[in-house]
Coordinates of C-alpha atoms in Angstrom, one line a residue:
M1 CA -51.5 55.9 44.5
K2 CA -50.4 55.9 40.9
Q3 CA -51.6 58.5 38.5
L4 CA -51.8 57.2 34.9
A5 CA -50.6 59.2 31.9
D6 CA -54.2 60.2 31.0
G7 CA -54.6 61.8 34.5
N8 CA -56.8 59.1 35.9
W9 CA -55.9 57.2 39.1
Q10 CA -55.1 53.5 39.3
W11 CA -57.5 52.6 42.1
P12 CA -56.6 49.7 44.4
R13 CA -59.2 47.6 46.2
Y14 CA -60.6 49.6 49.1
Q15 CA -58.8 47.6 51.8
D16 CA -55.5 48.1 49.9
F17 CA -56.3 51.8 49.5
L18 CA -56.7 52.5 53.3
P19 CA -53.0 52.2 54.2
E20 CA -52.1 54.6 51.4
F21 CA -54.8 56.9 52.6
I22 CA -53.5 56.8 56.2
Q23 CA -50.0 57.7 54.9
A24 CA -51.3 60.6 52.8
Y25 CA -53.7 61.9 55.5
T26 CA -51.1 61.8 58.3
A27 CA -48.4 63.4 56.1
V28 CA -50.5 66.6 56.2
D29 CA -50.0 68.8 59.2
P30 CA -52.7 67.9 61.7
T31 CA -53.8 71.5 62.0
I32 CA -54.7 71.7 58.4
V33 CA -56.1 68.2 57.6
T34 CA -59.5 69.9 57.2
D35 CA -58.1 71.1 53.9
F36 CA -56.8 67.8 52.7
D37 CA -57.2 68.6 49.0
R38 CA -55.1 71.7 49.3
Y39 CA -52.2 70.2 51.1
V40 CA -51.9 66.6 50.0
T41 CA -49.7 65.9 46.9
N42 CA -49.8 63.1 44.4
F43 CA -53.1 61.8 45.7
P44 CA -56.7 61.9 44.5
K45 CA -59.0 64.7 45.9
R46 CA -61.6 64.0 48.5
T47 CA -64.5 64.0 46.0
E48 CA -62.7 61.6 43.7
I49 CA -62.0 59.2 46.6
C50 CA -65.6 59.3 47.9
Q51 CA -67.1 58.9 44.4
H52 CA -64.8 56.0 43.5
Y53 CA -65.4 54.0 46.6
A54 CA -69.0 55.2 47.1
K55 CA -68.4 56.2 50.6
K56 CA -68.6 59.4 52.7
W57 CA -65.4 61.1 53.8
L58 CA -66.0 60.4 57.5
T59 CA -66.6 56.7 56.8
I60 CA -63.3 56.4 55.0
K61 CA -61.5 58.1 57.8
Q62 CA -63.1 55.8 60.3
D63 CA -62.4 52.7 58.2
A64 CA -58.8 53.8 58.1
G65 CA -58.7 54.0 61.9
L66 CA -58.4 57.8 61.9
N67 CA -60.8 58.3 64.8
F68 CA -60.2 61.3 66.9
Q69 CA -61.2 62.0 70.5
P70 CA -63.4 65.1 70.1
T71 CA -62.0 66.7 73.3
T72 CA -58.5 66.8 71.8
L73 CA -59.6 68.7 68.6
S74 CA -59.2 72.4 68.1
V75 CA -62.4 74.4 67.7
G76 CA -61.9 74.4 63.9
E77 CA -61.2 70.7 63.7
L78 CA -64.2 69.9 65.9
L79 CA -66.4 72.1 63.7
N80 CA -65.2 70.2 60.6
F81 CA -65.7 66.9 62.3
I82 CA -69.3 67.9 63.2
S83 CA -70.0 69.0 59.7
E84 CA -68.7 65.6 58.4
I85 CA -71.0 63.8 60.9
W86 CA -74.0 65.9 59.8
A87 CA -73.2 65.3 56.2
Q88 CA -74.0 61.6 56.8
E89 CA -76.4 61.7 59.8
P90 CA -79.4 63.7 61.0
V91 CA -78.5 67.2 62.2
N92 CA -79.1 66.8 66.0
L93 CA -77.3 66.3 69.3
Y94 CA -77.9 62.5 69.3
S95 CA -75.8 62.1 66.1
L96 CA -73.0 64.0 67.8
M97 CA -73.3 61.9 70.9
K98 CA -72.7 58.7 69.0
H99 CA -69.3 60.1 68.1
G100 CA -68.4 61.2 71.7
I101 CA -69.4 64.9 71.3
T102 CA -71.5 65.8 74.3
E103 CA -73.7 68.8 74.9
Q104 CA -71.2 70.0 77.5
L105 CA -68.4 69.9 74.9
V106 CA -70.6 71.8 72.4
A107 CA -71.3 74.4 75.0
A108 CA -67.7 74.8 76.0
R109 CA -66.5 75.2 72.4
F110 CA -69.4 76.9 70.7
E111 CA -71.5 78.4 73.6
S112 CA -74.6 76.4 72.7
L113 CA -76.1 73.9 70.3
D114 CA -78.1 76.7 68.7
R115 CA -74.9 78.7 68.0
L116 CA -73.4 75.6 66.5
Y117 CA -76.4 75.2 64.2
A118 CA -76.0 78.9 63.2
L119 CA -72.2 78.5 62.6
L120 CA -72.8 75.6 60.2
H121 CA -76.0 77.1 58.7
V122 CA -78.0 73.9 59.4
T123 CA -81.5 73.2 60.8
P124 CA -81.8 70.5 63.4
K125 CA -83.8 67.4 62.5
E126 CA -85.4 64.7 64.5
N127 CA -83.8 61.2 64.5

């Protein structure tokens, strides 16, 4: 990505942006990718990217092929992944299951679905 003298970014077409995004995203230590803005350099911030392409962060990551197996994520990474899902979809187990997050995985990592709701300060919703 090229930043112009006025501080604005020179935005490529979305499909041309994705390889640059993959490079920037994977250059950040995998244990801290949940704080992309803080650790990435010479690249637009999450909100700028989402606003420019009118897409959610999770969608951009999925479009870039950065899909993760939920069982391989740390508790913190899984919590972040779930919060990204629920930022786009209804807050319920069904939304998580569409992304491979089972009730058993939730129980193993967070004790229960109710505890997960409390950790993220969310209220479950029907589909």
